[in-house]
Amino acid sequence: MSESCIFCRIIRGELPSTMLYQDQQAVAFKDIAPIAPVHILIVPRQHLESAAETTAENALLIGHLIRVAAHVAREQGIAESGYRLVTNIGKDGGQEVFHLHWHLLGGRQMRGLG
Ligand code: 5GP
Ligand code: ZN
């Protein structure tokens, strides 16, 4: 947990969000600045900086996050049409919030990789 981290604050309910999924390990809420018709953030409750900061202890959690993403994609009706899961790492990766998360992007054709 981190006092000032935006995503920790959303998880604690201190900042508003459109929460779409919650379980003991993970939450999913709408991105505040969507770049696709479906743009949802899949976020562990545990504060980990990025996918590069994980250890063997986090392996099950990371698998769980991918499964949550697939579940939310089905709920959003984009499982058939397909979607993209992205996690940004560090400056050149375009990471702005240093709390591990996956972007679930769908509802339009994704092109290129940035
Ligand atoms: P990153 O660039 O770190 O991979 O992605 C951070 C994402 O968090 C961005 O897409 C940004 O729009 C989103 N974001 C930043 N602040 C907030 C916020 O306060 N609420 C929500 N719902 N999303 C946020
Ligand atoms: Zn955090």
mmCIF file of C-alpha atoms and ligand atoms in Angstrom:
data_model
loop_
_atom_site.group_PDB
_atom_site.id
_atom_site.type_symbol
_atom_site.label_atom_id
_atom_site.label_comp_id
_atom_site.label_asym_id
_atom_site.label_seq_id
_atom_site.Cartn_x
_atom_site.Cartn_y
_atom_site.Cartn_z
ATOM 1 C CA MET A 1 0.000 0.000 0.000
ATOM 2 C CA SER A 2 1.241 3.463 -0.791
ATOM 3 C CA GLU A 3 -0.213 6.625 0.762
ATOM 4 C CA SER A 4 -0.041 8.845 -2.281
ATOM 5 C CA CYS A 5 -0.411 6.300 -5.092
ATOM 6 C CA ILE A 6 -3.476 7.174 -7.216
ATOM 7 C CA PHE A 7 -4.482 3.541 -7.744
ATOM 8 C CA CYS A 8 -4.031 2.664 -4.040
ATOM 9 C CA ARG A 9 -6.292 5.626 -3.264
ATOM 10 C CA ILE A 10 -8.916 4.447 -5.782
ATOM 11 C CA ILE A 11 -8.763 0.930 -4.266
ATOM 12 C CA ARG A 12 -9.228 2.404 -0.763
ATOM 13 C CA GLY A 13 -12.245 4.365 -2.027
ATOM 14 C CA GLU A 14 -10.587 7.738 -1.390
ATOM 15 C CA LEU A 15 -10.840 8.733 -5.042
ATOM 16 C CA PRO A 16 -13.883 8.101 -7.250
ATOM 17 C CA SER A 17 -13.835 5.570 -10.073
ATOM 18 C CA THR A 18 -16.210 3.552 -12.188
ATOM 19 C CA MET A 19 -15.513 0.181 -10.599
ATOM 20 C CA LEU A 20 -16.516 -2.776 -12.785
ATOM 21 C CA TYR A 21 -15.028 -5.737 -10.935
ATOM 22 C CA GLN A 22 -13.641 -6.444 -7.473
ATOM 23 C CA ASP A 23 -12.316 -9.515 -5.713
ATOM 24 C CA GLN A 24 -9.871 -10.148 -2.856
ATOM 25 C CA GLN A 25 -6.809 -9.665 -5.042
ATOM 26 C CA ALA A 26 -7.809 -7.412 -7.910
ATOM 27 C CA VAL A 27 -10.060 -4.614 -9.091
ATOM 28 C CA ALA A 28 -11.018 -3.307 -12.549
ATOM 29 C CA PHE A 29 -12.199 0.222 -13.254
ATOM 30 C CA LYS A 30 -12.659 2.457 -16.293
ATOM 31 C CA ASP A 31 -9.665 4.470 -17.464
ATOM 32 C CA ILE A 32 -10.299 8.192 -16.903
ATOM 33 C CA ALA A 33 -8.993 9.061 -20.402
ATOM 34 C CA PRO A 34 -10.095 6.185 -22.653
ATOM 35 C CA ILE A 35 -8.338 5.637 -25.982
ATOM 36 C CA ALA A 36 -10.806 2.935 -27.114
ATOM 37 C CA PRO A 37 -14.554 2.292 -26.658
ATOM 38 C CA VAL A 38 -13.585 -0.224 -23.970
ATOM 39 C CA HIS A 39 -10.603 0.920 -21.892
ATOM 40 C CA ILE A 40 -10.451 -0.674 -18.469
ATOM 41 C CA LEU A 41 -7.581 -0.947 -15.993
ATOM 42 C CA ILE A 42 -6.961 -4.314 -14.324
ATOM 43 C CA VAL A 43 -5.179 -3.587 -11.045
ATOM 44 C CA PRO A 44 -3.927 -5.752 -8.155
ATOM 45 C CA ARG A 45 -4.841 -4.542 -4.665
ATOM 46 C CA GLN A 46 -1.187 -5.108 -3.729
ATOM 47 C CA HIS A 47 1.031 -2.144 -4.597
ATOM 48 C CA LEU A 48 3.701 -3.410 -7.008
ATOM 49 C CA GLU A 49 5.506 -0.818 -9.117
ATOM 50 C CA SER A 50 5.341 -2.596 -12.451
ATOM 51 C CA ALA A 51 5.549 -6.003 -14.090
ATOM 52 C CA ALA A 52 9.337 -5.609 -13.818
ATOM 53 C CA GLU A 53 9.155 -5.441 -10.017
ATOM 54 C CA THR A 54 7.421 -8.777 -9.498
ATOM 55 C CA THR A 55 8.930 -11.873 -7.887
ATOM 56 C CA ALA A 56 8.147 -15.581 -7.950
ATOM 57 C CA GLU A 57 5.722 -14.900 -5.079
ATOM 58 C CA ASN A 58 3.608 -12.788 -7.433
ATOM 59 C CA ALA A 59 3.310 -15.439 -10.163
ATOM 60 C CA LEU A 60 -0.171 -16.617 -9.148
ATOM 61 C CA LEU A 61 -1.371 -13.036 -8.770
ATOM 62 C CA ILE A 62 -0.221 -12.143 -12.278
ATOM 63 C CA GLY A 63 -1.982 -15.175 -13.717
ATOM 64 C CA HIS A 64 -5.091 -14.136 -11.825
ATOM 65 C CA LEU A 65 -4.966 -10.623 -13.285
ATOM 66 C CA ILE A 66 -4.936 -12.037 -16.820
ATOM 67 C CA ARG A 67 -7.952 -14.191 -15.984
ATOM 68 C CA VAL A 68 -9.763 -11.188 -14.492
ATOM 69 C CA ALA A 69 -9.071 -9.302 -17.721
ATOM 70 C CA ALA A 70 -10.598 -12.129 -19.764
ATOM 71 C CA HIS A 71 -13.628 -12.200 -17.438
ATOM 72 C CA VAL A 72 -14.156 -8.430 -17.709
ATOM 73 C CA ALA A 73 -13.739 -8.645 -21.499
ATOM 74 C CA ARG A 74 -16.537 -11.226 -21.629
ATOM 75 C CA GLU A 75 -18.743 -9.022 -19.444
ATOM 76 C CA GLN A 76 -18.051 -6.062 -21.738
ATOM 77 C CA GLY A 77 -19.049 -8.113 -24.786
ATOM 78 C CA ILE A 78 -15.674 -7.915 -26.526
ATOM 79 C CA ALA A 79 -14.481 -11.490 -25.986
ATOM 80 C CA GLU A 80 -15.542 -12.524 -29.505
ATOM 81 C CA SER A 81 -14.270 -9.438 -31.330
ATOM 82 C CA GLY A 82 -10.977 -9.529 -29.443
ATOM 83 C CA TYR A 83 -8.992 -7.079 -27.403
ATOM 84 C CA ARG A 84 -5.537 -6.049 -26.333
ATOM 85 C CA LEU A 85 -3.873 -6.347 -22.931
ATOM 86 C CA VAL A 86 -0.983 -3.944 -22.353
ATOM 87 C CA THR A 87 1.238 -3.240 -19.388
ATOM 88 C CA ASN A 88 3.634 -0.307 -19.643
ATOM 89 C CA ILE A 89 6.982 -0.367 -17.846
ATOM 90 C CA GLY A 90 9.080 2.693 -17.066
ATOM 91 C CA LYS A 91 9.636 5.888 -19.031
ATOM 92 C CA ASP A 92 10.079 4.512 -22.552
ATOM 93 C CA GLY A 93 7.231 2.081 -21.915
ATOM 94 C CA GLY A 94 4.977 5.073 -21.316
ATOM 95 C CA GLN A 95 4.191 4.219 -17.687
ATOM 96 C CA GLU A 96 2.585 7.119 -15.807
ATOM 97 C CA VAL A 97 1.126 5.402 -12.759
ATOM 98 C CA PHE A 98 3.662 3.279 -10.888
ATOM 99 C CA HIS A 99 1.209 0.711 -9.582
ATOM 100 C CA LEU A 100 1.100 -2.437 -11.714
ATOM 101 C CA HIS A 101 -1.879 -2.542 -14.090
ATOM 102 C CA TRP A 102 -3.024 -3.953 -17.383
ATOM 103 C CA HIS A 103 -4.894 -1.863 -19.923
ATOM 104 C CA LEU A 104 -7.806 -3.837 -21.392
ATOM 105 C CA LEU A 105 -8.473 -2.233 -24.771
ATOM 106 C CA GLY A 106 -11.218 -3.174 -27.195
ATOM 107 C CA GLY A 107 -14.310 -2.204 -29.128
ATOM 108 C CA ARG A 108 -12.274 -1.095 -32.142
ATOM 109 C CA GLN A 109 -9.513 -2.484 -34.341
ATOM 110 C CA MET A 110 -6.146 -2.051 -32.631
ATOM 111 C CA ARG A 111 -3.277 -1.158 -34.935
ATOM 112 C CA GLY A 112 0.461 -0.914 -34.472
ATOM 113 C CA LEU A 113 2.328 -1.166 -31.223
ATOM 114 C CA GLY A 114 3.278 2.437 -30.613
HETATM 115 P P1 5GP B 1 0.152 4.032 -17.678
HETATM 116 O O1 5GP B 1 0.561 5.138 -18.594
HETATM 117 O O2 5GP B 1 0.776 4.165 -16.329
HETATM 118 O O3 5GP B 1 0.283 2.670 -18.278
HETATM 119 O O4 5GP B 1 -1.421 4.205 -17.519
HETATM 120 C C1 5GP B 1 -2.014 4.961 -16.518
HETATM 121 C C2 5GP B 1 -3.466 5.116 -16.912
HETATM 122 O O5 5GP B 1 -4.169 5.550 -15.776
HETATM 123 C C3 5GP B 1 -3.690 6.149 -18.023
HETATM 124 O O6 5GP B 1 -4.349 5.529 -19.125
HETATM 125 C C4 5GP B 1 -4.564 7.204 -17.347
HETATM 126 O O7 5GP B 1 -5.572 7.729 -18.199
HETATM 127 C C5 5GP B 1 -5.164 6.460 -16.174
HETATM 128 N N1 5GP B 1 -5.447 7.285 -15.013
HETATM 129 C C6 5GP B 1 -4.622 8.207 -14.456
HETATM 130 N N2 5GP B 1 -5.213 8.767 -13.372
HETATM 131 C C7 5GP B 1 -6.427 8.161 -13.239
HETATM 132 C C8 5GP B 1 -7.496 8.316 -12.311
HETATM 133 O O8 5GP B 1 -7.452 9.119 -11.369
HETATM 134 N N3 5GP B 1 -8.586 7.529 -12.507
HETATM 135 C C9 5GP B 1 -8.672 6.619 -13.524
HETATM 136 N N4 5GP B 1 -9.798 5.900 -13.625
HETATM 137 N N5 5GP B 1 -7.673 6.445 -14.430
HETATM 138 C C10 5GP B 1 -6.571 7.216 -14.285
HETATM 139 ZN ZN ZN B 2 -0.453 1.787 -5.418
#
